[in-house]
């Protein structure tokens, strides 16, 4: 009997099957569209539909303000920072892990990169420091989880507390103003290229690179395999511990990049930066179709999730609605997304 080609993702109860990225599902024997591929397409189309509906709502409720070019640029810019964090979070969750420390790592990287000593080295010093601090924090998480045997929830929770405390100690509770003009200029309209802010371009580059890594590289296939069944991945020759270490390094790298973007956007470093980013990133990944149990997820879905949440926030702000109503709306969206996931998984098992 001819051995079937490797599946694009884990499918069915056989946990020993190694899988690849979920964006390329297997074909049916008859050549028709695979059921799971159809679900994925429907999910992405549904997210696009929700985003389009929000744009219509914003255009109806506040047509002059919402559809203004400056406001649309603002939405994309605000989505860019948390979007970069979400790309890293998506990889971690697909592998079956979780990272509760992303917001704290953004805060730590942003304040470390904006100290007076760092600013003396100019643009390169700030950017380099933000990325290195993010990588260092991600390395600590990865070592504790992959080689220390700690549960990701506990290890990253400890990093959350430690990074926040260190950020507070560095700043002494004060805002660190950036005085490097070359950094601040990136946030000015004069730096826009064809009307697109540089931060949005950075987000687009990170998204494209993340998509390529997940869907077109061995690293991406190993990530999905580890999340689908870590023991089967180990038996297939994958170094699961090293893979997990790399994934938390990737998450830290994304946090470092996001910290630099936040410095450009705010023009300062604060110990409160990145507050609740971990919840927003996890929520965006979930509504984008990433399973909390691991083994499946898409970068495109996560990015759409970020855009949906950012657009909701903007619409609420323009309509002067209270933040508590906004949080309730976000919570309802998360619950609905999880219920859809559970229903989809039941359908696959039957």
JSON list of C-alpha atoms in Angstrom, two decimals, residues 42-232:
[
{"chain": "A", "resi": 42, "resn": "UNK", "atom": "CA", "xyz": [-14.97, 30.13, 6.13]},
{"chain": "A", "resi": 43, "resn": "UNK", "atom": "CA", "xyz": [-13.26, 31.24, 9.34]},
{"chain": "A", "resi": 44, "resn": "UNK", "atom": "CA", "xyz": [-11.06, 33.76, 7.53]},
{"chain": "A", "resi": 45, "resn": "UNK", "atom": "CA", "xyz": [-14.01, 34.97, 5.47]},
{"chain": "A", "resi": 46, "resn": "UNK", "atom": "CA", "xyz": [-16.07, 35.29, 8.64]},
{"chain": "A", "resi": 47, "resn": "UNK", "atom": "CA", "xyz": [-13.38, 37.43, 10.26]},
{"chain": "A", "resi": 48, "resn": "UNK", "atom": "CA", "xyz": [-13.19, 39.59, 7.15]},
{"chain": "A", "resi": 49, "resn": "UNK", "atom": "CA", "xyz": [-16.98, 39.90, 7.31]},
{"chain": "A", "resi": 50, "resn": "UNK", "atom": "CA", "xyz": [-16.86, 41.00, 10.95]},
{"chain": "A", "resi": 51, "resn": "UNK", "atom": "CA", "xyz": [-14.16, 43.55, 10.15]},
{"chain": "A", "resi": 52, "resn": "UNK", "atom": "CA", "xyz": [-16.16, 44.87, 7.21]},
{"chain": "A", "resi": 53, "resn": "UNK", "atom": "CA", "xyz": [-19.27, 45.13, 9.40]},
{"chain": "A", "resi": 54, "resn": "UNK", "atom": "CA", "xyz": [-17.32, 47.12, 11.99]},
{"chain": "A", "resi": 55, "resn": "UNK", "atom": "CA", "xyz": [-16.10, 49.49, 9.28]},
{"chain": "A", "resi": 56, "resn": "UNK", "atom": "CA", "xyz": [-19.70, 49.99, 8.15]},
{"chain": "A", "resi": 57, "resn": "UNK", "atom": "CA", "xyz": [-20.80, 50.64, 11.74]},
{"chain": "A", "resi": 58, "resn": "UNK", "atom": "CA", "xyz": [-18.00, 53.14, 12.23]},
{"chain": "A", "resi": 59, "resn": "UNK", "atom": "CA", "xyz": [-18.83, 54.83, 8.95]},
{"chain": "A", "resi": 60, "resn": "UNK", "atom": "CA", "xyz": [-22.50, 55.13, 9.91]},
{"chain": "A", "resi": 61, "resn": "UNK", "atom": "CA", "xyz": [-22.09, 56.28, 13.51]},
{"chain": "A", "resi": 62, "resn": "UNK", "atom": "CA", "xyz": [-19.18, 58.70, 12.96]},
{"chain": "A", "resi": 63, "resn": "UNK", "atom": "CA", "xyz": [-18.72, 59.05, 9.19]},
{"chain": "A", "resi": 64, "resn": "UNK", "atom": "CA", "xyz": [-16.55, 62.17, 9.26]},
{"chain": "A", "resi": 65, "resn": "UNK", "atom": "CA", "xyz": [-14.27, 61.04, 12.08]},
{"chain": "A", "resi": 66, "resn": "UNK", "atom": "CA", "xyz": [-14.02, 57.29, 11.46]},
{"chain": "A", "resi": 67, "resn": "UNK", "atom": "CA", "xyz": [-13.44, 57.41, 7.70]},
{"chain": "A", "resi": 68, "resn": "UNK", "atom": "CA", "xyz": [-10.91, 60.21, 7.99]},
{"chain": "A", "resi": 69, "resn": "UNK", "atom": "CA", "xyz": [-7.53, 59.21, 6.60]},
{"chain": "A", "resi": 70, "resn": "UNK", "atom": "CA", "xyz": [-5.79, 60.20, 9.82]},
{"chain": "A", "resi": 71, "resn": "UNK", "atom": "CA", "xyz": [-8.10, 57.98, 11.89]},
{"chain": "A", "resi": 72, "resn": "UNK", "atom": "CA", "xyz": [-7.59, 54.98, 9.62]},
{"chain": "A", "resi": 73, "resn": "UNK", "atom": "CA", "xyz": [-3.84, 55.50, 9.87]},
{"chain": "A", "resi": 74, "resn": "UNK", "atom": "CA", "xyz": [-4.22, 55.65, 13.65]},
{"chain": "A", "resi": 75, "resn": "UNK", "atom": "CA", "xyz": [-6.10, 52.33, 13.74]},
{"chain": "A", "resi": 76, "resn": "UNK", "atom": "CA", "xyz": [-3.43, 50.61, 11.70]},
{"chain": "A", "resi": 77, "resn": "UNK", "atom": "CA", "xyz": [-0.62, 52.13, 13.77]},
{"chain": "A", "resi": 78, "resn": "UNK", "atom": "CA", "xyz": [-2.18, 51.09, 17.06]},
{"chain": "A", "resi": 79, "resn": "UNK", "atom": "CA", "xyz": [-2.82, 47.61, 15.69]},
{"chain": "A", "resi": 80, "resn": "UNK", "atom": "CA", "xyz": [0.81, 47.33, 14.60]},
{"chain": "A", "resi": 81, "resn": "UNK", "atom": "CA", "xyz": [2.33, 47.25, 18.09]},
{"chain": "A", "resi": 82, "resn": "UNK", "atom": "CA", "xyz": [0.05, 44.61, 19.58]},
{"chain": "A", "resi": 83, "resn": "UNK", "atom": "CA", "xyz": [0.00, 42.86, 16.20]},
{"chain": "A", "resi": 84, "resn": "UNK", "atom": "CA", "xyz": [3.74, 42.16, 16.30]},
{"chain": "A", "resi": 85, "resn": "UNK", "atom": "CA", "xyz": [3.33, 40.72, 19.81]},
{"chain": "A", "resi": 86, "resn": "UNK", "atom": "CA", "xyz": [0.43, 38.59, 18.57]},
{"chain": "A", "resi": 87, "resn": "UNK", "atom": "CA", "xyz": [2.52, 37.05, 15.80]},
{"chain": "A", "resi": 88, "resn": "UNK", "atom": "CA", "xyz": [4.98, 35.73, 18.40]},
{"chain": "A", "resi": 89, "resn": "UNK", "atom": "CA", "xyz": [2.14, 34.64, 20.67]},
{"chain": "A", "resi": 90, "resn": "UNK", "atom": "CA", "xyz": [0.53, 32.70, 17.83]},
{"chain": "A", "resi": 91, "resn": "UNK", "atom": "CA", "xyz": [3.65, 30.56, 17.39]},
{"chain": "A", "resi": 92, "resn": "UNK", "atom": "CA", "xyz": [3.81, 29.85, 21.12]},
{"chain": "A", "resi": 93, "resn": "UNK", "atom": "CA", "xyz": [0.15, 28.84, 21.37]},
{"chain": "A", "resi": 94, "resn": "UNK", "atom": "CA", "xyz": [0.34, 26.65, 18.25]},
{"chain": "A", "resi": 95, "resn": "UNK", "atom": "CA", "xyz": [3.16, 24.75, 19.98]},
{"chain": "A", "resi": 96, "resn": "UNK", "atom": "CA", "xyz": [0.88, 24.09, 22.95]},
{"chain": "A", "resi": 97, "resn": "UNK", "atom": "CA", "xyz": [2.41, 26.78, 25.18]},
{"chain": "A", "resi": 98, "resn": "UNK", "atom": "CA", "xyz": [1.36, 30.16, 26.52]},
{"chain": "A", "resi": 99, "resn": "UNK", "atom": "CA", "xyz": [3.21, 33.39, 27.28]},
{"chain": "A", "resi": 100, "resn": "UNK", "atom": "CA", "xyz": [1.68, 35.62, 29.95]},
{"chain": "A", "resi": 101, "resn": "UNK", "atom": "CA", "xyz": [4.76, 37.84, 30.13]},
{"chain": "A", "resi": 102, "resn": "UNK", "atom": "CA", "xyz": [4.64, 39.56, 26.72]},
{"chain": "A", "resi": 103, "resn": "UNK", "atom": "CA", "xyz": [3.24, 42.83, 28.09]},
{"chain": "A", "resi": 104, "resn": "UNK", "atom": "CA", "xyz": [5.81, 42.96, 30.87]},
{"chain": "A", "resi": 105, "resn": "UNK", "atom": "CA", "xyz": [8.62, 42.16, 28.42]},
{"chain": "A", "resi": 106, "resn": "UNK", "atom": "CA", "xyz": [7.48, 45.05, 26.22]},
{"chain": "A", "resi": 107, "resn": "UNK", "atom": "CA", "xyz": [7.55, 47.35, 29.25]},
{"chain": "A", "resi": 108, "resn": "UNK", "atom": "CA", "xyz": [10.99, 46.18, 30.36]},
{"chain": "A", "resi": 109, "resn": "UNK", "atom": "CA", "xyz": [12.47, 46.49, 26.87]},
{"chain": "A", "resi": 110, "resn": "UNK", "atom": "CA", "xyz": [10.95, 49.95, 26.37]},
{"chain": "A", "resi": 111, "resn": "UNK", "atom": "CA", "xyz": [12.29, 51.42, 29.63]},
{"chain": "A", "resi": 112, "resn": "UNK", "atom": "CA", "xyz": [15.71, 49.79, 29.30]},
{"chain": "A", "resi": 113, "resn": "UNK", "atom": "CA", "xyz": [16.01, 51.16, 25.77]},
{"chain": "A", "resi": 114, "resn": "UNK", "atom": "CA", "xyz": [15.08, 54.71, 26.84]},
{"chain": "A", "resi": 115, "resn": "UNK", "atom": "CA", "xyz": [17.48, 55.22, 29.73]},
{"chain": "A", "resi": 116, "resn": "UNK", "atom": "CA", "xyz": [19.81, 58.21, 29.36]},
{"chain": "A", "resi": 117, "resn": "UNK", "atom": "CA", "xyz": [22.80, 55.88, 28.98]},
{"chain": "A", "resi": 118, "resn": "UNK", "atom": "CA", "xyz": [21.14, 54.02, 26.11]},
{"chain": "A", "resi": 119, "resn": "UNK", "atom": "CA", "xyz": [19.92, 57.16, 24.34]},
{"chain": "A", "resi": 120, "resn": "UNK", "atom": "CA", "xyz": [23.52, 58.38, 24.11]},
{"chain": "A", "resi": 121, "resn": "UNK", "atom": "CA", "xyz": [24.01, 55.74, 21.39]},
{"chain": "A", "resi": 122, "resn": "UNK", "atom": "CA", "xyz": [21.18, 57.17, 19.31]},
{"chain": "A", "resi": 123, "resn": "UNK", "atom": "CA", "xyz": [18.75, 55.31, 17.10]},
{"chain": "A", "resi": 124, "resn": "UNK", "atom": "CA", "xyz": [20.83, 52.14, 16.84]},
{"chain": "A", "resi": 125, "resn": "UNK", "atom": "CA", "xyz": [21.37, 51.97, 20.59]},
{"chain": "A", "resi": 126, "resn": "UNK", "atom": "CA", "xyz": [17.65, 52.23, 21.36]},
{"chain": "A", "resi": 127, "resn": "UNK", "atom": "CA", "xyz": [16.60, 49.70, 18.71]},
{"chain": "A", "resi": 128, "resn": "UNK", "atom": "CA", "xyz": [19.37, 47.25, 19.57]},
{"chain": "A", "resi": 129, "resn": "UNK", "atom": "CA", "xyz": [18.70, 47.43, 23.32]},
{"chain": "A", "resi": 130, "resn": "UNK", "atom": "CA", "xyz": [14.95, 46.89, 22.90]},
{"chain": "A", "resi": 131, "resn": "UNK", "atom": "CA", "xyz": [15.49, 43.78, 20.78]},
{"chain": "A", "resi": 132, "resn": "UNK", "atom": "CA", "xyz": [18.24, 42.34, 22.99]},
{"chain": "A", "resi": 133, "resn": "UNK", "atom": "CA", "xyz": [16.23, 42.81, 26.19]},
{"chain": "A", "resi": 134, "resn": "UNK", "atom": "CA", "xyz": [13.24, 41.11, 24.56]},
{"chain": "A", "resi": 135, "resn": "UNK", "atom": "CA", "xyz": [15.42, 38.21, 23.42]},
{"chain": "A", "resi": 136, "resn": "UNK", "atom": "CA", "xyz": [17.01, 37.88, 26.85]},
{"chain": "A", "resi": 137, "resn": "UNK", "atom": "CA", "xyz": [13.63, 37.71, 28.59]},
{"chain": "A", "resi": 138, "resn": "UNK", "atom": "CA", "xyz": [12.40, 35.20, 26.02]},
{"chain": "A", "resi": 139, "resn": "UNK", "atom": "CA", "xyz": [15.55, 33.13, 26.58]},
{"chain": "A", "resi": 140, "resn": "UNK", "atom": "CA", "xyz": [14.84, 32.96, 30.30]},
{"chain": "A", "resi": 141, "resn": "UNK", "atom": "CA", "xyz": [11.29, 31.81, 29.62]},
{"chain": "A", "resi": 142, "resn": "UNK", "atom": "CA", "xyz": [12.49, 29.23, 27.12]},
{"chain": "A", "resi": 143, "resn": "UNK", "atom": "CA", "xyz": [15.18, 27.78, 29.38]},
{"chain": "A", "resi": 144, "resn": "UNK", "atom": "CA", "xyz": [12.81, 27.51, 32.35]},
{"chain": "A", "resi": 145, "resn": "UNK", "atom": "CA", "xyz": [10.11, 25.81, 30.28]},
{"chain": "A", "resi": 146, "resn": "UNK", "atom": "CA", "xyz": [12.14, 23.67, 27.87]},
{"chain": "A", "resi": 147, "resn": "UNK", "atom": "CA", "xyz": [15.00, 22.61, 30.12]},
{"chain": "A", "resi": 148, "resn": "UNK", "atom": "CA", "xyz": [13.75, 23.46, 33.61]},
{"chain": "A", "resi": 149, "resn": "UNK", "atom": "CA", "xyz": [10.53, 21.51, 33.18]},
{"chain": "A", "resi": 150, "resn": "UNK", "atom": "CA", "xyz": [8.35, 24.38, 34.39]},
{"chain": "A", "resi": 151, "resn": "UNK", "atom": "CA", "xyz": [4.77, 24.73, 33.22]},
{"chain": "A", "resi": 152, "resn": "UNK", "atom": "CA", "xyz": [4.55, 27.62, 30.72]},
{"chain": "A", "resi": 153, "resn": "UNK", "atom": "CA", "xyz": [1.79, 29.29, 32.71]},
{"chain": "A", "resi": 154, "resn": "UNK", "atom": "CA", "xyz": [3.90, 29.42, 35.87]},
{"chain": "A", "resi": 155, "resn": "UNK", "atom": "CA", "xyz": [7.20, 30.33, 34.20]},
{"chain": "A", "resi": 156, "resn": "UNK", "atom": "CA", "xyz": [5.76, 33.19, 32.18]},
{"chain": "A", "resi": 157, "resn": "UNK", "atom": "CA", "xyz": [3.69, 34.38, 35.14]},
{"chain": "A", "resi": 158, "resn": "UNK", "atom": "CA", "xyz": [6.91, 34.64, 37.12]},
{"chain": "A", "resi": 159, "resn": "UNK", "atom": "CA", "xyz": [8.51, 36.56, 34.26]},
{"chain": "A", "resi": 160, "resn": "UNK", "atom": "CA", "xyz": [5.50, 38.88, 34.17]},
{"chain": "A", "resi": 161, "resn": "UNK", "atom": "CA", "xyz": [6.01, 39.82, 37.82]},
{"chain": "A", "resi": 162, "resn": "UNK", "atom": "CA", "xyz": [9.79, 40.04, 37.57]},
{"chain": "A", "resi": 163, "resn": "UNK", "atom": "CA", "xyz": [9.87, 42.10, 34.38]},
{"chain": "A", "resi": 164, "resn": "UNK", "atom": "CA", "xyz": [7.27, 44.54, 35.69]},
{"chain": "A", "resi": 165, "resn": "UNK", "atom": "CA", "xyz": [9.20, 44.91, 38.93]},
{"chain": "A", "resi": 166, "resn": "UNK", "atom": "CA", "xyz": [12.49, 45.50, 37.12]},
{"chain": "A", "resi": 167, "resn": "UNK", "atom": "CA", "xyz": [10.86, 48.03, 34.79]},
{"chain": "A", "resi": 168, "resn": "UNK", "atom": "CA", "xyz": [9.52, 49.91, 37.80]},
{"chain": "A", "resi": 169, "resn": "UNK", "atom": "CA", "xyz": [12.93, 49.82, 39.44]},
{"chain": "A", "resi": 170, "resn": "UNK", "atom": "CA", "xyz": [14.65, 51.21, 36.34]},
{"chain": "A", "resi": 171, "resn": "UNK", "atom": "CA", "xyz": [12.22, 54.10, 35.93]},
{"chain": "A", "resi": 172, "resn": "UNK", "atom": "CA", "xyz": [11.51, 54.72, 39.63]},
{"chain": "A", "resi": 173, "resn": "UNK", "atom": "CA", "xyz": [7.92, 55.20, 38.50]},
{"chain": "A", "resi": 174, "resn": "UNK", "atom": "CA", "xyz": [8.83, 58.07, 36.16]},
{"chain": "A", "resi": 175, "resn": "UNK", "atom": "CA", "xyz": [8.35, 58.50, 32.43]},
{"chain": "A", "resi": 176, "resn": "UNK", "atom": "CA", "xyz": [11.57, 58.42, 30.41]},
{"chain": "A", "resi": 177, "resn": "UNK", "atom": "CA", "xyz": [11.31, 60.93, 27.57]},
{"chain": "A", "resi": 178, "resn": "UNK", "atom": "CA", "xyz": [13.03, 60.10, 24.28]},
{"chain": "A", "resi": 179, "resn": "UNK", "atom": "CA", "xyz": [15.23, 62.90, 22.93]},
{"chain": "A", "resi": 180, "resn": "UNK", "atom": "CA", "xyz": [16.66, 61.14, 19.87]},
{"chain": "A", "resi": 181, "resn": "UNK", "atom": "CA", "xyz": [15.14, 62.92, 16.87]},
{"chain": "A", "resi": 182, "resn": "UNK", "atom": "CA", "xyz": [15.74, 60.07, 14.44]},
{"chain": "A", "resi": 183, "resn": "UNK", "atom": "CA", "xyz": [13.52, 57.83, 16.58]},
{"chain": "A", "resi": 184, "resn": "UNK", "atom": "CA", "xyz": [10.79, 60.41, 17.09]},
{"chain": "A", "resi": 185, "resn": "UNK", "atom": "CA", "xyz": [10.73, 61.27, 13.38]},
{"chain": "A", "resi": 186, "resn": "UNK", "atom": "CA", "xyz": [9.44, 57.78, 12.54]},
{"chain": "A", "resi": 187, "resn": "UNK", "atom": "CA", "xyz": [6.15, 58.69, 14.20]},
{"chain": "A", "resi": 188, "resn": "UNK", "atom": "CA", "xyz": [5.65, 61.92, 12.27]},
{"chain": "A", "resi": 189, "resn": "UNK", "atom": "CA", "xyz": [3.49, 62.21, 9.12]},
{"chain": "A", "resi": 190, "resn": "UNK", "atom": "CA", "xyz": [6.54, 63.40, 7.17]},
{"chain": "A", "resi": 191, "resn": "UNK", "atom": "CA", "xyz": [7.99, 59.89, 7.46]},
{"chain": "A", "resi": 192, "resn": "UNK", "atom": "CA", "xyz": [4.94, 58.22, 5.92]},
{"chain": "A", "resi": 193, "resn": "UNK", "atom": "CA", "xyz": [5.55, 56.47, 2.59]},
{"chain": "A", "resi": 194, "resn": "UNK", "atom": "CA", "xyz": [2.56, 56.73, 0.22]},
{"chain": "A", "resi": 195, "resn": "UNK", "atom": "CA", "xyz": [0.45, 57.58, 3.25]},
{"chain": "A", "resi": 196, "resn": "UNK", "atom": "CA", "xyz": [1.52, 54.45, 5.15]},
{"chain": "A", "resi": 197, "resn": "UNK", "atom": "CA", "xyz": [3.16, 54.94, 8.57]},
{"chain": "A", "resi": 198, "resn": "UNK", "atom": "CA", "xyz": [6.56, 53.21, 9.02]},
{"chain": "A", "resi": 199, "resn": "UNK", "atom": "CA", "xyz": [5.23, 51.26, 12.02]},
{"chain": "A", "resi": 200, "resn": "UNK", "atom": "CA", "xyz": [2.53, 49.73, 9.82]},
{"chain": "A", "resi": 201, "resn": "UNK", "atom": "CA", "xyz": [5.21, 48.69, 7.34]},
{"chain": "A", "resi": 202, "resn": "UNK", "atom": "CA", "xyz": [7.19, 47.07, 10.14]},
{"chain": "A", "resi": 203, "resn": "UNK", "atom": "CA", "xyz": [4.07, 45.18, 11.20]},
{"chain": "A", "resi": 204, "resn": "UNK", "atom": "CA", "xyz": [3.49, 44.05, 7.61]},
{"chain": "A", "resi": 205, "resn": "UNK", "atom": "CA", "xyz": [7.07, 42.77, 7.34]},
{"chain": "A", "resi": 206, "resn": "UNK", "atom": "CA", "xyz": [6.79, 40.84, 10.63]},
{"chain": "A", "resi": 207, "resn": "UNK", "atom": "CA", "xyz": [3.46, 39.37, 9.50]},
{"chain": "A", "resi": 208, "resn": "UNK", "atom": "CA", "xyz": [4.80, 38.22, 6.14]},
{"chain": "A", "resi": 209, "resn": "UNK", "atom": "CA", "xyz": [7.94, 36.74, 7.68]},
{"chain": "A", "resi": 210, "resn": "UNK", "atom": "CA", "xyz": [5.86, 35.00, 10.36]},
{"chain": "A", "resi": 211, "resn": "UNK", "atom": "CA", "xyz": [3.52, 33.56, 7.72]},
{"chain": "A", "resi": 212, "resn": "UNK", "atom": "CA", "xyz": [6.43, 32.28, 5.65]},
{"chain": "A", "resi": 213, "resn": "UNK", "atom": "CA", "xyz": [8.11, 30.70, 8.69]},
{"chain": "A", "resi": 214, "resn": "UNK", "atom": "CA", "xyz": [4.92, 28.96, 9.81]},
{"chain": "A", "resi": 215, "resn": "UNK", "atom": "CA", "xyz": [3.79, 27.75, 6.40]},
{"chain": "A", "resi": 216, "resn": "UNK", "atom": "CA", "xyz": [6.91, 27.33, 4.31]},
{"chain": "A", "resi": 217, "resn": "UNK", "atom": "CA", "xyz": [9.69, 26.14, 6.62]},
{"chain": "A", "resi": 218, "resn": "UNK", "atom": "CA", "xyz": [10.66, 23.10, 8.62]},
{"chain": "A", "resi": 219, "resn": "UNK", "atom": "CA", "xyz": [10.54, 25.26, 11.74]},
{"chain": "A", "resi": 220, "resn": "UNK", "atom": "CA", "xyz": [6.84, 25.90, 11.15]},
{"chain": "A", "resi": 221, "resn": "UNK", "atom": "CA", "xyz": [6.07, 22.22, 10.58]},
{"chain": "A", "resi": 222, "resn": "UNK", "atom": "CA", "xyz": [7.95, 21.30, 13.74]},
{"chain": "A", "resi": 223, "resn": "UNK", "atom": "CA", "xyz": [6.02, 23.92, 15.69]},
{"chain": "A", "resi": 224, "resn": "UNK", "atom": "CA", "xyz": [2.69, 22.45, 14.62]},
{"chain": "A", "resi": 225, "resn": "UNK", "atom": "CA", "xyz": [3.94, 18.90, 15.25]},
{"chain": "A", "resi": 226, "resn": "UNK", "atom": "CA", "xyz": [5.04, 19.75, 18.80]},
{"chain": "A", "resi": 227, "resn": "UNK", "atom": "CA", "xyz": [1.68, 21.37, 19.51]},
{"chain": "A", "resi": 228, "resn": "UNK", "atom": "CA", "xyz": [-0.28, 18.49, 18.02]},
{"chain": "A", "resi": 229, "resn": "UNK", "atom": "CA", "xyz": [1.58, 15.73, 19.87]},
{"chain": "A", "resi": 230, "resn": "UNK", "atom": "CA", "xyz": [4.91, 16.44, 21.54]},
{"chain": "A", "resi": 231, "resn": "UNK", "atom": "CA", "xyz": [5.71, 12.76, 22.18]},
{"chain": "A", "resi": 232, "resn": "UNK", "atom": "CA", "xyz": [5.06, 11.78, 18.57]}
]
